[in-house]
CSV table of C-alpha atoms in Angstrom, one decimal:
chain,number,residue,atom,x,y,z
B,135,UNK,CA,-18.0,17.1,-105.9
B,136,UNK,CA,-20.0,18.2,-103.2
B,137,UNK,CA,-23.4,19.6,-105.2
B,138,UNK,CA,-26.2,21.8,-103.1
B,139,UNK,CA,-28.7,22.4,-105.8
B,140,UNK,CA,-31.4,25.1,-105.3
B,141,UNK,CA,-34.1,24.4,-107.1
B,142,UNK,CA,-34.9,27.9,-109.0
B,143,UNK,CA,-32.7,30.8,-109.9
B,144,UNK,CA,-34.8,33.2,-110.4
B,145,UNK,CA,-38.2,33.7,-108.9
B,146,UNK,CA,-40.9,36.4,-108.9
B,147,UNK,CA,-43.8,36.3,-107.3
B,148,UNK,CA,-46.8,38.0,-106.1
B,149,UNK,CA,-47.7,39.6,-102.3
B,150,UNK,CA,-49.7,37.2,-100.3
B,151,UNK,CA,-48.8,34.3,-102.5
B,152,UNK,CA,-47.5,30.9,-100.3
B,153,UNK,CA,-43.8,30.5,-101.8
B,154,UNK,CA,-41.9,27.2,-101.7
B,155,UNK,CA,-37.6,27.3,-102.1
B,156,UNK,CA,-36.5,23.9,-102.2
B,157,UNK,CA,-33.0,23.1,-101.8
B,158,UNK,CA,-31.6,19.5,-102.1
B,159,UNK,CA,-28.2,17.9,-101.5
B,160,UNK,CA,-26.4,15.3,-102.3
B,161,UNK,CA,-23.4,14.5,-100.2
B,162,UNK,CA,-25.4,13.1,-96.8
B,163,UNK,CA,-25.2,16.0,-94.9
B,164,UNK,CA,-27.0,16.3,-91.2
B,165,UNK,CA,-27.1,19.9,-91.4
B,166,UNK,CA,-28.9,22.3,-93.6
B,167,UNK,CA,-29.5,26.0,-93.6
B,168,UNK,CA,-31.2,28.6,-95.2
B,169,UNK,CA,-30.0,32.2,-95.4
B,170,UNK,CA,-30.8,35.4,-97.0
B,171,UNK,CA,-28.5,37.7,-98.2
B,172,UNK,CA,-29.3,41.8,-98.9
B,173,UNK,CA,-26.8,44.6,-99.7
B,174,UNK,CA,-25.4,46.1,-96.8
B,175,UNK,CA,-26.6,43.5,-94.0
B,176,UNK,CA,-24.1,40.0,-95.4
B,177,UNK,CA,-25.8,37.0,-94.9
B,178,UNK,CA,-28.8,36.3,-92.3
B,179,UNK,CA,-29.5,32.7,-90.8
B,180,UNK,CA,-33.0,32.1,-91.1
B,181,UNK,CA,-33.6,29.0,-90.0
B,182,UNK,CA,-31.4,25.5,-90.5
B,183,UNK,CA,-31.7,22.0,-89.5
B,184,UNK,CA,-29.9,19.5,-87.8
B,185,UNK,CA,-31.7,16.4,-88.7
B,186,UNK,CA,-34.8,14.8,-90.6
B,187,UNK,CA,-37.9,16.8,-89.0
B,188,UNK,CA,-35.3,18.7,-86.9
B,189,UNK,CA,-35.0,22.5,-86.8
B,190,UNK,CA,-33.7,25.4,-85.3
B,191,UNK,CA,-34.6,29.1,-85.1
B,192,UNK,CA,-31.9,31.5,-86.8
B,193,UNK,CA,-31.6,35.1,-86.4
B,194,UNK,CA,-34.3,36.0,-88.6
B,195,UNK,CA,-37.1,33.2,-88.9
B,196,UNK,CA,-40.5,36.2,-88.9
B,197,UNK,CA,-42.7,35.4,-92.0
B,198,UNK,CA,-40.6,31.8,-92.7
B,199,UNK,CA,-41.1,27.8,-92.0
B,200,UNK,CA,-39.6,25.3,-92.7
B,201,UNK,CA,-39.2,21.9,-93.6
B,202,UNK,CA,-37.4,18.9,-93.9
B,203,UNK,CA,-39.0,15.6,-94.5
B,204,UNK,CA,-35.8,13.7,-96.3
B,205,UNK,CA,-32.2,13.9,-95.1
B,206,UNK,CA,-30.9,15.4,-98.5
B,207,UNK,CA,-33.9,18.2,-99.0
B,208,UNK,CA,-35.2,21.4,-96.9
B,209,UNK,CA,-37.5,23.4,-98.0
B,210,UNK,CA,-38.2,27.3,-96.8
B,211,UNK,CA,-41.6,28.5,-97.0
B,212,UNK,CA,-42.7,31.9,-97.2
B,213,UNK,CA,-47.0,31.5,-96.0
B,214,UNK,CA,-47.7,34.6,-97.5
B,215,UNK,CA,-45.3,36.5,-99.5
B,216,UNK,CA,-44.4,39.9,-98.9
B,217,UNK,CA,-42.6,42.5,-100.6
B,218,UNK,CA,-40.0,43.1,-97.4
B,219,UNK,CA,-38.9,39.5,-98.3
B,220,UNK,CA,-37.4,40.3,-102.1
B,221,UNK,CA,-34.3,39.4,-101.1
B,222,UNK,CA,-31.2,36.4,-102.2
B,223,UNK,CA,-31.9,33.3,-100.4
B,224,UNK,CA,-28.7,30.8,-100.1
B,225,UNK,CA,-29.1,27.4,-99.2
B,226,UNK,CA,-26.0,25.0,-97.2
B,227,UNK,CA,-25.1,21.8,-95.9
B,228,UNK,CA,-22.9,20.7,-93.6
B,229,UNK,CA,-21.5,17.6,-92.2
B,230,UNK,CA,-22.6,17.6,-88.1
B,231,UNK,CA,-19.1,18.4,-87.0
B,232,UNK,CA,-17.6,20.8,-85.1
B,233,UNK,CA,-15.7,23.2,-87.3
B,234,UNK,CA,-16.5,21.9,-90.6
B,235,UNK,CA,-17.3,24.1,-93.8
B,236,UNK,CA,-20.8,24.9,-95.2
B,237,UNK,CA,-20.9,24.5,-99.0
B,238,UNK,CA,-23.6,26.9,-101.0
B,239,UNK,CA,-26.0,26.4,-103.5
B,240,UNK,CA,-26.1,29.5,-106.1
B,241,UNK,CA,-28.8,31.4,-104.5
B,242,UNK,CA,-33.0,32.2,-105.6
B,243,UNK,CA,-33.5,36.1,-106.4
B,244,UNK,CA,-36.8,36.2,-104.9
B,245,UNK,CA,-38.9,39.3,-105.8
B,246,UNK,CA,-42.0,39.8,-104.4
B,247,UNK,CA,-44.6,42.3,-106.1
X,193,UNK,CA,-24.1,36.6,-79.0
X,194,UNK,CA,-21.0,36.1,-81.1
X,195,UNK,CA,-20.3,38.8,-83.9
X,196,UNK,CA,-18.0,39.3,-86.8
X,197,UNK,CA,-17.2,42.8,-88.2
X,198,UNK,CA,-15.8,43.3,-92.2
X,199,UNK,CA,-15.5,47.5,-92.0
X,200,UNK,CA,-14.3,47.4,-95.1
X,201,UNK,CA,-17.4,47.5,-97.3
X,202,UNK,CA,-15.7,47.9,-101.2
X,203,UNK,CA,-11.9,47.9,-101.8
X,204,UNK,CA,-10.8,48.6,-104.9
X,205,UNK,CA,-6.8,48.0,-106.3
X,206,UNK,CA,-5.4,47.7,-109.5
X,207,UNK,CA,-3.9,44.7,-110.9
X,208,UNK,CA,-0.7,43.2,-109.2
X,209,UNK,CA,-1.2,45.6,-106.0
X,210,UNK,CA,-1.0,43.4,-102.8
X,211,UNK,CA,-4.5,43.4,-100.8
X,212,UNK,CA,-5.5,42.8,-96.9
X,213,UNK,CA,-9.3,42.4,-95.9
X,214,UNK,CA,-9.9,42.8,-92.1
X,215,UNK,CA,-11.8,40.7,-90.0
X,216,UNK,CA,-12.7,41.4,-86.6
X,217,UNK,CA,-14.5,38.8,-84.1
X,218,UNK,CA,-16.3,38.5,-81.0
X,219,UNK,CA,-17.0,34.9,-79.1
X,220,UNK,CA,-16.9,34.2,-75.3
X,221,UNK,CA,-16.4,30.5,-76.6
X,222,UNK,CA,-13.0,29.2,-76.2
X,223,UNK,CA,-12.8,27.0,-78.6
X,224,UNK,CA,-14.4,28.7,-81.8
X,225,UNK,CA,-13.2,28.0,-86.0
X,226,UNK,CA,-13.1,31.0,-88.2
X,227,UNK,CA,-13.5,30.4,-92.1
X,228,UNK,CA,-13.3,33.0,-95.1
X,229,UNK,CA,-16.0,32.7,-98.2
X,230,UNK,CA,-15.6,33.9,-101.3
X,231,UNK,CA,-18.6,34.9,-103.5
X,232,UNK,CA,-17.9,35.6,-106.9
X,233,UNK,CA,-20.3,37.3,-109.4
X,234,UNK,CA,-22.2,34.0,-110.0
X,235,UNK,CA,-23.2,33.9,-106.1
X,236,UNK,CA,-22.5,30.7,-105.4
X,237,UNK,CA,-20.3,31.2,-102.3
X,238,UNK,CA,-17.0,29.4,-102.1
X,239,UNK,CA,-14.8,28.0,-98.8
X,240,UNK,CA,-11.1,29.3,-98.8
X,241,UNK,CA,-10.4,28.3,-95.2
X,242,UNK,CA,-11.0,27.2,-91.6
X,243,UNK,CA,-8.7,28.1,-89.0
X,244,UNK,CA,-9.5,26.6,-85.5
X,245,UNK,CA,-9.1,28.7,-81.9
X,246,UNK,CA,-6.1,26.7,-81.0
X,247,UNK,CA,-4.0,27.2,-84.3
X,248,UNK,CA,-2.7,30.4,-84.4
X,249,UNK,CA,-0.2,29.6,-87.0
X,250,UNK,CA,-0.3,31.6,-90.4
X,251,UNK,CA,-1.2,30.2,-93.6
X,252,UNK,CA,-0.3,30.6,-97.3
X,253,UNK,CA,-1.8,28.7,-100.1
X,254,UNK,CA,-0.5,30.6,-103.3
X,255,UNK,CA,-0.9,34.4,-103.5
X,256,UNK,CA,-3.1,33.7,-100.1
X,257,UNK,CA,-2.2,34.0,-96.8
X,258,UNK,CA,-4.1,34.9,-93.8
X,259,UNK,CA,-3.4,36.3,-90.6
X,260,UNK,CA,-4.8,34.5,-87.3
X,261,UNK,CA,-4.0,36.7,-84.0
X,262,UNK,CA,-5.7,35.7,-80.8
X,263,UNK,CA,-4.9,38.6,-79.3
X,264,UNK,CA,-6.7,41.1,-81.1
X,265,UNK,CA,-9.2,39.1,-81.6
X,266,UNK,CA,-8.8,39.2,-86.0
X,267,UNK,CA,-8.8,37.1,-89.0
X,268,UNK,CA,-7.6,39.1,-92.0
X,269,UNK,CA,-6.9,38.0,-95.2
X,270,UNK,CA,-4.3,38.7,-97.6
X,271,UNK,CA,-3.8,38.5,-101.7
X,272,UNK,CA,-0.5,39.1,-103.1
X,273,UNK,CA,-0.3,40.0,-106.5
X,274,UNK,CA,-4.0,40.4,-107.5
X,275,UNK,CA,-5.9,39.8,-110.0
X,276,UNK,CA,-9.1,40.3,-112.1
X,277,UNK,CA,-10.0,37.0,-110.7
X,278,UNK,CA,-10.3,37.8,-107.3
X,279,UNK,CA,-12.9,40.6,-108.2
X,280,UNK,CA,-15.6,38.8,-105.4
X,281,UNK,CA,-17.4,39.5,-102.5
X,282,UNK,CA,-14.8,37.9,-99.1
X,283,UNK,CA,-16.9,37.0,-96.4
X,284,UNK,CA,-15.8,36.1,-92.9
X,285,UNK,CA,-17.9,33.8,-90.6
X,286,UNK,CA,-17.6,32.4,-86.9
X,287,UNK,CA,-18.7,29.2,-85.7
X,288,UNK,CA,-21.3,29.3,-82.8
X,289,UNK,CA,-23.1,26.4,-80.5
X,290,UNK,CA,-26.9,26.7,-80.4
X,291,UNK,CA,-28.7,26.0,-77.5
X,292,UNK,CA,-29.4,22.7,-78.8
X,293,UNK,CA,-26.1,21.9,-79.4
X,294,UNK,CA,-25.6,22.0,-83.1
X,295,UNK,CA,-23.1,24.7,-84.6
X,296,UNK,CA,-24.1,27.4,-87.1
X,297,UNK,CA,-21.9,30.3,-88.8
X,298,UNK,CA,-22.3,33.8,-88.2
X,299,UNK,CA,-21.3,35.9,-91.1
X,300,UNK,CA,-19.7,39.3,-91.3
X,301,UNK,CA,-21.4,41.6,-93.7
X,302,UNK,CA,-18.8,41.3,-96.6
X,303,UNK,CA,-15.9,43.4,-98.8
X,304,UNK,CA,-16.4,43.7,-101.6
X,305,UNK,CA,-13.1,43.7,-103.4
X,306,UNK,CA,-12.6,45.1,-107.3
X,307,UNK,CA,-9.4,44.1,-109.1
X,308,UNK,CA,-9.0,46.9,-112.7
X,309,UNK,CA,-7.0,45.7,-114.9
């Protein structure tokens, strides 16, 4: 089975504070992407990449970086936390292929105080 | 910029009662895939199906089907028979090319659908 593990659940932490989501998976995947997800607006592409120390702008990427250092990890980082940022972040993979599906990791509730 | 439109935001049927979710999209890409997510309370989300720009045919996996018409541009998604189960959050999402050449889904903004017993 296909397994995109994020690495917390749940997460609360504090305005101005440097926040790191790690997300690792573990079927060889070129692609990976990071999304947040908030009632009303469906899911947001913040930033994804296509390859070791490769990445791409999404629709939202203010206030986030990223990185990815290993084929099977990519971490989102938030320099300095703020409260506009409480908010479900999903992480996916993907194969690099046209028209193939993401799979999901089960999402970090980040709140930010 | 492509877009995908859910307008139904919460649907809620009893049990049994047959169910369509719309989807709507927007691409100036001619060749384009369309998938439907499912997100059930535990948030993990969950891939139902992919339907490619060239397929048009109708598909029916169990008390699913969905819908693919070209010419008005939708996607929608039927469940016969429905059940507690299928309480969830549908998503529907459109393949786009980046700049760099990479592909990436754009998301509609979800139904929510509640099945009472």
């Amino acid at each position: 089975d296909v397994k995109v593990t994020q690495s917390s659940r749940y997460l609360v932490k504090r305005t101005g504070e440097k926040v790191f989501l790690e997300c690792v998976q573990d079927m060889d995947h070129e692609n990976m992407f990071w999304y947040r997800q908030d009632p009303g607006l469906g899911l947001r592409l913040i930033y994804f990449s296509y390859d070791v120390k490769m990445k791409e702008k999404g629709d939202i990427p203010e206030g986030y970086s990223v990185s990815r250092e290993k084929k099977e990890r990519f971490s989102l980082i938030l320099e300095s936390a703020s409260t506009n940022q409480t908010s479900m972040y999903l992480c996916a993979s993907s194969f690099r292929i046209r028209g193939t599906e993401a799979f999901f990791g089960q999402g970090t509730r980040l709140t930010v105080v | 910029a492509q877009k995908v439109t859910q307008a139904q935001t919460e649907i809620s049927v009893v049990e049994k009662e047959d169910v369509t979710l719309d989807c709507v999209y927007e691409t100036r890409d001619t060749t384009y895939y369309l998938f439907w997510y499912k997100q059930p309370p535990s948030g993990e989300l969950v891939f139902l199906i992919r339907r490619n720009s060239f397929d048009e045919q109708n598909e029916i996996s169990g008390r699913y089907s969905w819908n693919f018409q070209k010419s008005t541009s939708s996607f929608n998604f039927t469940i016969t028979a429905s059940q507690v189960v299928d309480s969830a959050v549908y998503f529907c999402a459109l393949s786009e090319l980046t700049q760099g050449g990479s592909e990436k889904l754009v998301f509609g903004k979800g139904t929510k659908l509640t099945v009472n017993p």
